[in-house]
PDB file of C-alpha atoms and ligand atoms in Angstrom:
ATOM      1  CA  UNK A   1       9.090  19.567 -21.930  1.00 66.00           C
ATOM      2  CA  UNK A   2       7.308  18.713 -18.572  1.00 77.00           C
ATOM      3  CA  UNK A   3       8.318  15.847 -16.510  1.00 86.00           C
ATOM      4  CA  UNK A   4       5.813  13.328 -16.767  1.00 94.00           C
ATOM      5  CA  UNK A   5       3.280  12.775 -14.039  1.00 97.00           C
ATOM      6  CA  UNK A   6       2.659   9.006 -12.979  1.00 98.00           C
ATOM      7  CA  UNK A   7      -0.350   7.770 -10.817  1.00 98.00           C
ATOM      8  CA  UNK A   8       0.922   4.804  -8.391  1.00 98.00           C
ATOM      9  CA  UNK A   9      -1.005   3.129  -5.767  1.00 98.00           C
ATOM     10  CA  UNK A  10       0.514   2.159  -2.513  1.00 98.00           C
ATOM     11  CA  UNK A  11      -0.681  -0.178  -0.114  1.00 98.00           C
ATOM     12  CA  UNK A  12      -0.301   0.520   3.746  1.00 98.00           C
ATOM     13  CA  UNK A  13      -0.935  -1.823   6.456  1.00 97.00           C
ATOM     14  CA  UNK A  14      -0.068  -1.664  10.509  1.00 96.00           C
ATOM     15  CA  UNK A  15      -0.562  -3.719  13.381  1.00 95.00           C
ATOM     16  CA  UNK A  16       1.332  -2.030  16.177  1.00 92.00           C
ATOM     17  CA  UNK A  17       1.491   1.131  18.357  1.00 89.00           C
ATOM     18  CA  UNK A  18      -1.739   2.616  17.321  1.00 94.00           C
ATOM     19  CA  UNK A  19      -2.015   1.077  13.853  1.00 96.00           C
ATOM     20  CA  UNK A  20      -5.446   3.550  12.662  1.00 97.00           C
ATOM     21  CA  UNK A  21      -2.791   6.375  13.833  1.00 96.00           C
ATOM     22  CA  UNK A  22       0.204   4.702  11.908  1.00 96.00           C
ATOM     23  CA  UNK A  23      -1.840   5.082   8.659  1.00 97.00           C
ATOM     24  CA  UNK A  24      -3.747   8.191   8.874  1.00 97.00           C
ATOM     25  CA  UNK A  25      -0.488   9.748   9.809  1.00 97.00           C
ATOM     26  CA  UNK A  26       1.425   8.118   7.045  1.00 98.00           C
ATOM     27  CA  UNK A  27      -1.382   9.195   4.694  1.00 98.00           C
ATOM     28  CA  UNK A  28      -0.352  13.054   5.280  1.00 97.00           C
ATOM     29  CA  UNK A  29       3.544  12.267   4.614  1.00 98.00           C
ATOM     30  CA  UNK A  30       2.890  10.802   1.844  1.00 98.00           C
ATOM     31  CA  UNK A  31       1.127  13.882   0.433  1.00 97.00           C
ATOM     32  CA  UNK A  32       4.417  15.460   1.684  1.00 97.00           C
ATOM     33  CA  UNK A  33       6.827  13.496  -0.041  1.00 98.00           C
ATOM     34  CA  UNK A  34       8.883  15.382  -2.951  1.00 97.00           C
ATOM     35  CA  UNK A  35       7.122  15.543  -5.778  1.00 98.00           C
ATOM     36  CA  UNK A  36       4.222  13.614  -4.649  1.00 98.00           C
ATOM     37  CA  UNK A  37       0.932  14.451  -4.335  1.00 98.00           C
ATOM     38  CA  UNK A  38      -1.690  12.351  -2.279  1.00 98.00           C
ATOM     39  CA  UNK A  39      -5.073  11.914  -4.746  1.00 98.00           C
ATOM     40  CA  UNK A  40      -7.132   9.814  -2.673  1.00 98.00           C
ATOM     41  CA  UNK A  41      -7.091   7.150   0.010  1.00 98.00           C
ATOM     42  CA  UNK A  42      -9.363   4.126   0.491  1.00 97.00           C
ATOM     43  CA  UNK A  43     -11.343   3.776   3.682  1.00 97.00           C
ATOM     44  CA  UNK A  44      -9.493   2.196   6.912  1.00 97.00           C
ATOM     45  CA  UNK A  45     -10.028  -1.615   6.738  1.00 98.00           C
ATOM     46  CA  UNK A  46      -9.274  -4.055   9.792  1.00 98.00           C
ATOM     47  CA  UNK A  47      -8.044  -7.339   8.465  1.00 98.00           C
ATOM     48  CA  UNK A  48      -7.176 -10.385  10.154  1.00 98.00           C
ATOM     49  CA  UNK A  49      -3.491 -11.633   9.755  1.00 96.00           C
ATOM     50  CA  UNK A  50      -2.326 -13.317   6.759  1.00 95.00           C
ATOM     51  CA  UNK A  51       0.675 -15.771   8.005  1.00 92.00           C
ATOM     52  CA  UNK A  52       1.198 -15.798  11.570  1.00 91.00           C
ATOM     53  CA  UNK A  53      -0.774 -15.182  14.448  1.00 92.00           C
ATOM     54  CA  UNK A  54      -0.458 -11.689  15.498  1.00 93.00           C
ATOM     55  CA  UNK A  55      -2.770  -8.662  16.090  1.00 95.00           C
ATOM     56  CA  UNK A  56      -5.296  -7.420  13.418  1.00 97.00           C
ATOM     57  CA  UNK A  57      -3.687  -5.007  10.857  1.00 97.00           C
ATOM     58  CA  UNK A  58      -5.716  -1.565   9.426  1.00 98.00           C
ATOM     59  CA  UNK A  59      -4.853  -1.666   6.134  1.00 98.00           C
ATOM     60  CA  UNK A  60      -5.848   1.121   3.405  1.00 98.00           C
ATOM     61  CA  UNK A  61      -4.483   1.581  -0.226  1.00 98.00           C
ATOM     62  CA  UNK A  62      -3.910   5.327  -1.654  1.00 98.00           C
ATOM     63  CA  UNK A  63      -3.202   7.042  -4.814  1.00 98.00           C
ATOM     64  CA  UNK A  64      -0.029   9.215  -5.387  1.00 98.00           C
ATOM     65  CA  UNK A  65       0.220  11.533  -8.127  1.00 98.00           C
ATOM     66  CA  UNK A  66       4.048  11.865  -9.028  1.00 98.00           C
ATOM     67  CA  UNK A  67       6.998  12.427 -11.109  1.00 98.00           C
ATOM     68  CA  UNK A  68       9.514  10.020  -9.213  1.00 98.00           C
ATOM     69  CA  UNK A  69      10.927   6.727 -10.719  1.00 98.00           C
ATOM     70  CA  UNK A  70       9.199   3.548  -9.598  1.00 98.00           C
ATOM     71  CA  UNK A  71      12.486   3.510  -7.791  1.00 98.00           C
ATOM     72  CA  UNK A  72      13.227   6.764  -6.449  1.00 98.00           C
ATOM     73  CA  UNK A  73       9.366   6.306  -4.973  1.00 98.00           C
ATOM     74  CA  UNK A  74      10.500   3.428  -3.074  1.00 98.00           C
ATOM     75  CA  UNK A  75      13.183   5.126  -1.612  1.00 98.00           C
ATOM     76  CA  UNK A  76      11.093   8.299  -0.599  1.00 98.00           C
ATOM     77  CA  UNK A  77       8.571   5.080   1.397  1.00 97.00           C
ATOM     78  CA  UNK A  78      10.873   3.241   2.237  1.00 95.00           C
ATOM     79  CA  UNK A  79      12.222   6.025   4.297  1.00 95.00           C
ATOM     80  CA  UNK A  80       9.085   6.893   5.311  1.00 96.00           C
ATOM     81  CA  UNK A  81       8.909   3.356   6.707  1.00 94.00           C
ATOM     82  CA  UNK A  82      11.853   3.940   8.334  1.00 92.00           C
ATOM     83  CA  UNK A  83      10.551   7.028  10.356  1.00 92.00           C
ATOM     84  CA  UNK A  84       7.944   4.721  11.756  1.00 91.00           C
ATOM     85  CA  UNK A  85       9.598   1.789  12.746  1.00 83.00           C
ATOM     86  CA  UNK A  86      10.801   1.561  16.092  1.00 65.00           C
ATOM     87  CA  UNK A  87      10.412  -2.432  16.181  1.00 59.00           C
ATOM     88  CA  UNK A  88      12.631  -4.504  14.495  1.00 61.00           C
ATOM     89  CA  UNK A  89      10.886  -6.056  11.250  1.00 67.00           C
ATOM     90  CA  UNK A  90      10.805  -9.841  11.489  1.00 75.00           C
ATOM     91  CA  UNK A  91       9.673 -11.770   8.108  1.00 80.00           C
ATOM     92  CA  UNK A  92       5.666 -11.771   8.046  1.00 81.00           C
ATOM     93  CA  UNK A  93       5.948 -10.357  11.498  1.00 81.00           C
ATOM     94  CA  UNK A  94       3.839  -7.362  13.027  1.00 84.00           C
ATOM     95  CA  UNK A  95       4.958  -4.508  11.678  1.00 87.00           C
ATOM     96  CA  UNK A  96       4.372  -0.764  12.716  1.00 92.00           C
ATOM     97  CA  UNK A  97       4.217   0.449   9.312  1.00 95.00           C
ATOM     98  CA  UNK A  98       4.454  -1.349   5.952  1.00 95.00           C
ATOM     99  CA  UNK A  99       4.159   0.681   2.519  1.00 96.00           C
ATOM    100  CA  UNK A 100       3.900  -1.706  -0.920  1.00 97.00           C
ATOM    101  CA  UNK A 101       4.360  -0.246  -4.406  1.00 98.00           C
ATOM    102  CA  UNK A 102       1.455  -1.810  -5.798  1.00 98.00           C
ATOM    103  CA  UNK A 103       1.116  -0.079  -8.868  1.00 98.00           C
ATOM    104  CA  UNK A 104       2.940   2.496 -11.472  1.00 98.00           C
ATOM    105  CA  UNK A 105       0.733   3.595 -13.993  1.00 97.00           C
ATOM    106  CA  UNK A 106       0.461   0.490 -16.680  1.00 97.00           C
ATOM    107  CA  UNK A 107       4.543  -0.026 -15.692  1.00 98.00           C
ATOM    108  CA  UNK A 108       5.977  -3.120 -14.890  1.00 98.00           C
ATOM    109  CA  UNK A 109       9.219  -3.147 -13.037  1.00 98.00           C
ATOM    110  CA  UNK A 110      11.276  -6.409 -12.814  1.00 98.00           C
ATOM    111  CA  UNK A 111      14.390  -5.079 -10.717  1.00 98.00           C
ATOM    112  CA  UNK A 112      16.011  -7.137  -7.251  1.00 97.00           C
ATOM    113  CA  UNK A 113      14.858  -3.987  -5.207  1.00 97.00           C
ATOM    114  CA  UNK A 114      11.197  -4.244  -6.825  1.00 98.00           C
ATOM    115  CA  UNK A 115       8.271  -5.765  -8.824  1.00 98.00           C
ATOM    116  CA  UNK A 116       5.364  -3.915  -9.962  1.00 98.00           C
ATOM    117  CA  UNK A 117       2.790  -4.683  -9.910  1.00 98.00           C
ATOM    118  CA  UNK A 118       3.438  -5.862  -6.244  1.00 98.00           C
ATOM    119  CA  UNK A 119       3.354  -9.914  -6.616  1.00 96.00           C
ATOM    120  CA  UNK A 120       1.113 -10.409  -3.633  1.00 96.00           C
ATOM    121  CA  UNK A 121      -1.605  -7.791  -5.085  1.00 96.00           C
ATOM    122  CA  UNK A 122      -3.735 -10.488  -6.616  1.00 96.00           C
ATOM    123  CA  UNK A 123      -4.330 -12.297  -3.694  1.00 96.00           C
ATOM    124  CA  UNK A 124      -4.225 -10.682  -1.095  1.00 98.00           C
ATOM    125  CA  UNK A 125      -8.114  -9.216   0.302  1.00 98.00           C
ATOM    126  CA  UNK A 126      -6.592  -6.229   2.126  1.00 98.00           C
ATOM    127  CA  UNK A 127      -5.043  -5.300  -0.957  1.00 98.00           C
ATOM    128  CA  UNK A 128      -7.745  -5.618  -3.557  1.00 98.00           C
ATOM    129  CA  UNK A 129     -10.678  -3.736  -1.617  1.00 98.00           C
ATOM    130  CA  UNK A 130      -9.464  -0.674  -0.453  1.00 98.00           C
ATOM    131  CA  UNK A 131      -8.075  -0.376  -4.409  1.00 98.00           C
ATOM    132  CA  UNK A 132     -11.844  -1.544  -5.916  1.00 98.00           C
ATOM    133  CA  UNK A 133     -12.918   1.831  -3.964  1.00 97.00           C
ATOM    134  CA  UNK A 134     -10.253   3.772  -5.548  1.00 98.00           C
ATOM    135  CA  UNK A 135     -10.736   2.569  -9.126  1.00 98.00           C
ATOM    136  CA  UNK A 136     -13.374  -0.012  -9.930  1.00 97.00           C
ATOM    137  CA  UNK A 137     -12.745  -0.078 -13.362  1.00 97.00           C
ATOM    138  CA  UNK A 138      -8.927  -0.584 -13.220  1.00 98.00           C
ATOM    139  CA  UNK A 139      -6.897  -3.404 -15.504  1.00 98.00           C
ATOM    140  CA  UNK A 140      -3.678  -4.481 -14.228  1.00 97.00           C
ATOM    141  CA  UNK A 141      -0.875  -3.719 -16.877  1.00 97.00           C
ATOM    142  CA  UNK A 142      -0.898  -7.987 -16.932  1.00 93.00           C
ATOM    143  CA  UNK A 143      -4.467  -7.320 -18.762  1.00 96.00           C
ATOM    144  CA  UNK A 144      -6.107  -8.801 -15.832  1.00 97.00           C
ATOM    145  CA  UNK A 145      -9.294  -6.906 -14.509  1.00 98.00           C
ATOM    146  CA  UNK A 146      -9.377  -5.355 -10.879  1.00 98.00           C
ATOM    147  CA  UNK A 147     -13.622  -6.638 -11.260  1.00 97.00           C
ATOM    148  CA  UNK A 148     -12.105 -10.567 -12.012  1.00 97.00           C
ATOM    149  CA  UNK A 149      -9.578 -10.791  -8.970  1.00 97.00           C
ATOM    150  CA  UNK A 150     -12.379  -9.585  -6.851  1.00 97.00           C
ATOM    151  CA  UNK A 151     -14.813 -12.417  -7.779  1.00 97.00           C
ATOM    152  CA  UNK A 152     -11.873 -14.896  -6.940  1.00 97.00           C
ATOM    153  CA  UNK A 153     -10.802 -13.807  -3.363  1.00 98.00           C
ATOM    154  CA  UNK A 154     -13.305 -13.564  -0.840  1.00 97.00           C
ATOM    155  CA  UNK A 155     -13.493 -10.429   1.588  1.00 97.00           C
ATOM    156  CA  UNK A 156     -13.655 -12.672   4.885  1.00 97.00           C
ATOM    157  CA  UNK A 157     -11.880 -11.247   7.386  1.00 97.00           C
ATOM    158  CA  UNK A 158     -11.886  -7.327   6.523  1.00 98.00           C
ATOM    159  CA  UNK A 159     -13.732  -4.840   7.892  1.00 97.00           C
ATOM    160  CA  UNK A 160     -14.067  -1.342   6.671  1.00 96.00           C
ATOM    161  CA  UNK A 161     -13.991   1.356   9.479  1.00 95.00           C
ATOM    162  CA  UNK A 162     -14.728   5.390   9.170  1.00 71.00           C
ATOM    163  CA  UNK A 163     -13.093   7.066   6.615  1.00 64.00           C
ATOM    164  CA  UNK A 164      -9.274   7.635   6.369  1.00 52.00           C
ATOM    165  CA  UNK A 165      -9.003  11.245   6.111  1.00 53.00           C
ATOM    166  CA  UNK A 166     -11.076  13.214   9.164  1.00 47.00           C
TER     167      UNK A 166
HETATM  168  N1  ROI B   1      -2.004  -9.365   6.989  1.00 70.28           N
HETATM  169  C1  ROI B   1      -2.894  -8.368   6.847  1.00 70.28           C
HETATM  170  N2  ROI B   1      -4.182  -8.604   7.084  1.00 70.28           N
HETATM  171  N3  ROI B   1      -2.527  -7.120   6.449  1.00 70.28           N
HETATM  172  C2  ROI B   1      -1.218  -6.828   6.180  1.00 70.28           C
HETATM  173  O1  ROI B   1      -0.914  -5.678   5.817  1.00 70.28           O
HETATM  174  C3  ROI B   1      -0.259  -7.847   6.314  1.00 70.28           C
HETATM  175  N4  ROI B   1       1.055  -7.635   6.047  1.00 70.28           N
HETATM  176  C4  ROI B   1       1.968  -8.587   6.196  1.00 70.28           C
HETATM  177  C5  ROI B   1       1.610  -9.991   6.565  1.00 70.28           C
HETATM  178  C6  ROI B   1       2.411 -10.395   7.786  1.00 70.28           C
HETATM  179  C7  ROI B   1       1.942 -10.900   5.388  1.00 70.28           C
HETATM  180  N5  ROI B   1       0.207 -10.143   6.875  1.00 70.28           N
HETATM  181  C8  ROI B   1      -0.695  -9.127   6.732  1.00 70.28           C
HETATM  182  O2  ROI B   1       3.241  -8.313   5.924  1.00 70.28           O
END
């Protein structure tokens, strides 16, 4: 039998050393992560900061196509996280690169290392955009509609640039 193949959606988000380069690059390595393949990627957005004052962030969200664990995924970005982070992370600090789990297929995960679906998805306008693009008709595996947490949270503050991938 064939290993299963699982769509997931990650969210990515920068705000130092060339964030547009922090993303598009991490875009490509994550289409070169074992037994991942990168589907599509939202446009670039600029967002203002949620939390503390600190430099714009780009943030984008893309979809994966793989046959990792929820868990072994995180450890392939949180590596990947690693690679770029040459500043020291401070909590809701900038951040050179930041790569969220948002979503497994219709999995949820409830394990001290993660949650899916990531518990900041629904409210966060950075988030919920750049996903819309990517699959307007999606239902979170709560039953919640993608279409409802839209008409909640406003899109103040973002800005979508050119497209991710040149
Ligand atoms: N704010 C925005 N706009 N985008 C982010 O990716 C982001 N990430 C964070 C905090 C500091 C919460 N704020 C953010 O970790």
């Amino acid at each position: 039998m064939s290993t299963p193949v699982h769509r997931a959606y990650i969210g990515l988000g920068s705000n130092l050393e060339n964030p547009r380069n922090q993303v598009t690059t991490a875009l490509d390595e994550l289409n070169q992560l074992p037994h991942c393949r990168l589907v599509v990627a939202s446009k670039l957005y600029q967002s203002e900061p949620l939390g503390p004052l600190q430099p714009d962030f780009i943030n984008a969200v893309a979809a994966l196509e793989t046959t990792l664990s929820p868990l072994e995924l995180l450890d392939q970005l949180q590596e990947l996280e690693q690679r770029h982070q040459r500043v020291r992370h401070e909590h809701w600090g900038p951040r050179t690169l930041d790569l969220d789990l948002l979503l497994y297929g219709d999995r949820r995960v409830d394990h001290p290392r993660l949650q899916v679906p990531h518990p900041e998805l629904t409210k966060r306008n950075f988030v919920l955009y750049p996903l819309a693009e990517l699959a307007p008709e999606l239902t979170l595996p709560t039953g919640i509609a993608l279409a409802a947490l839209l008409a909640q949270v406003s899109p103040d503050g973002l800005r979508p640039l050119a497209s991710s991938i040149s």
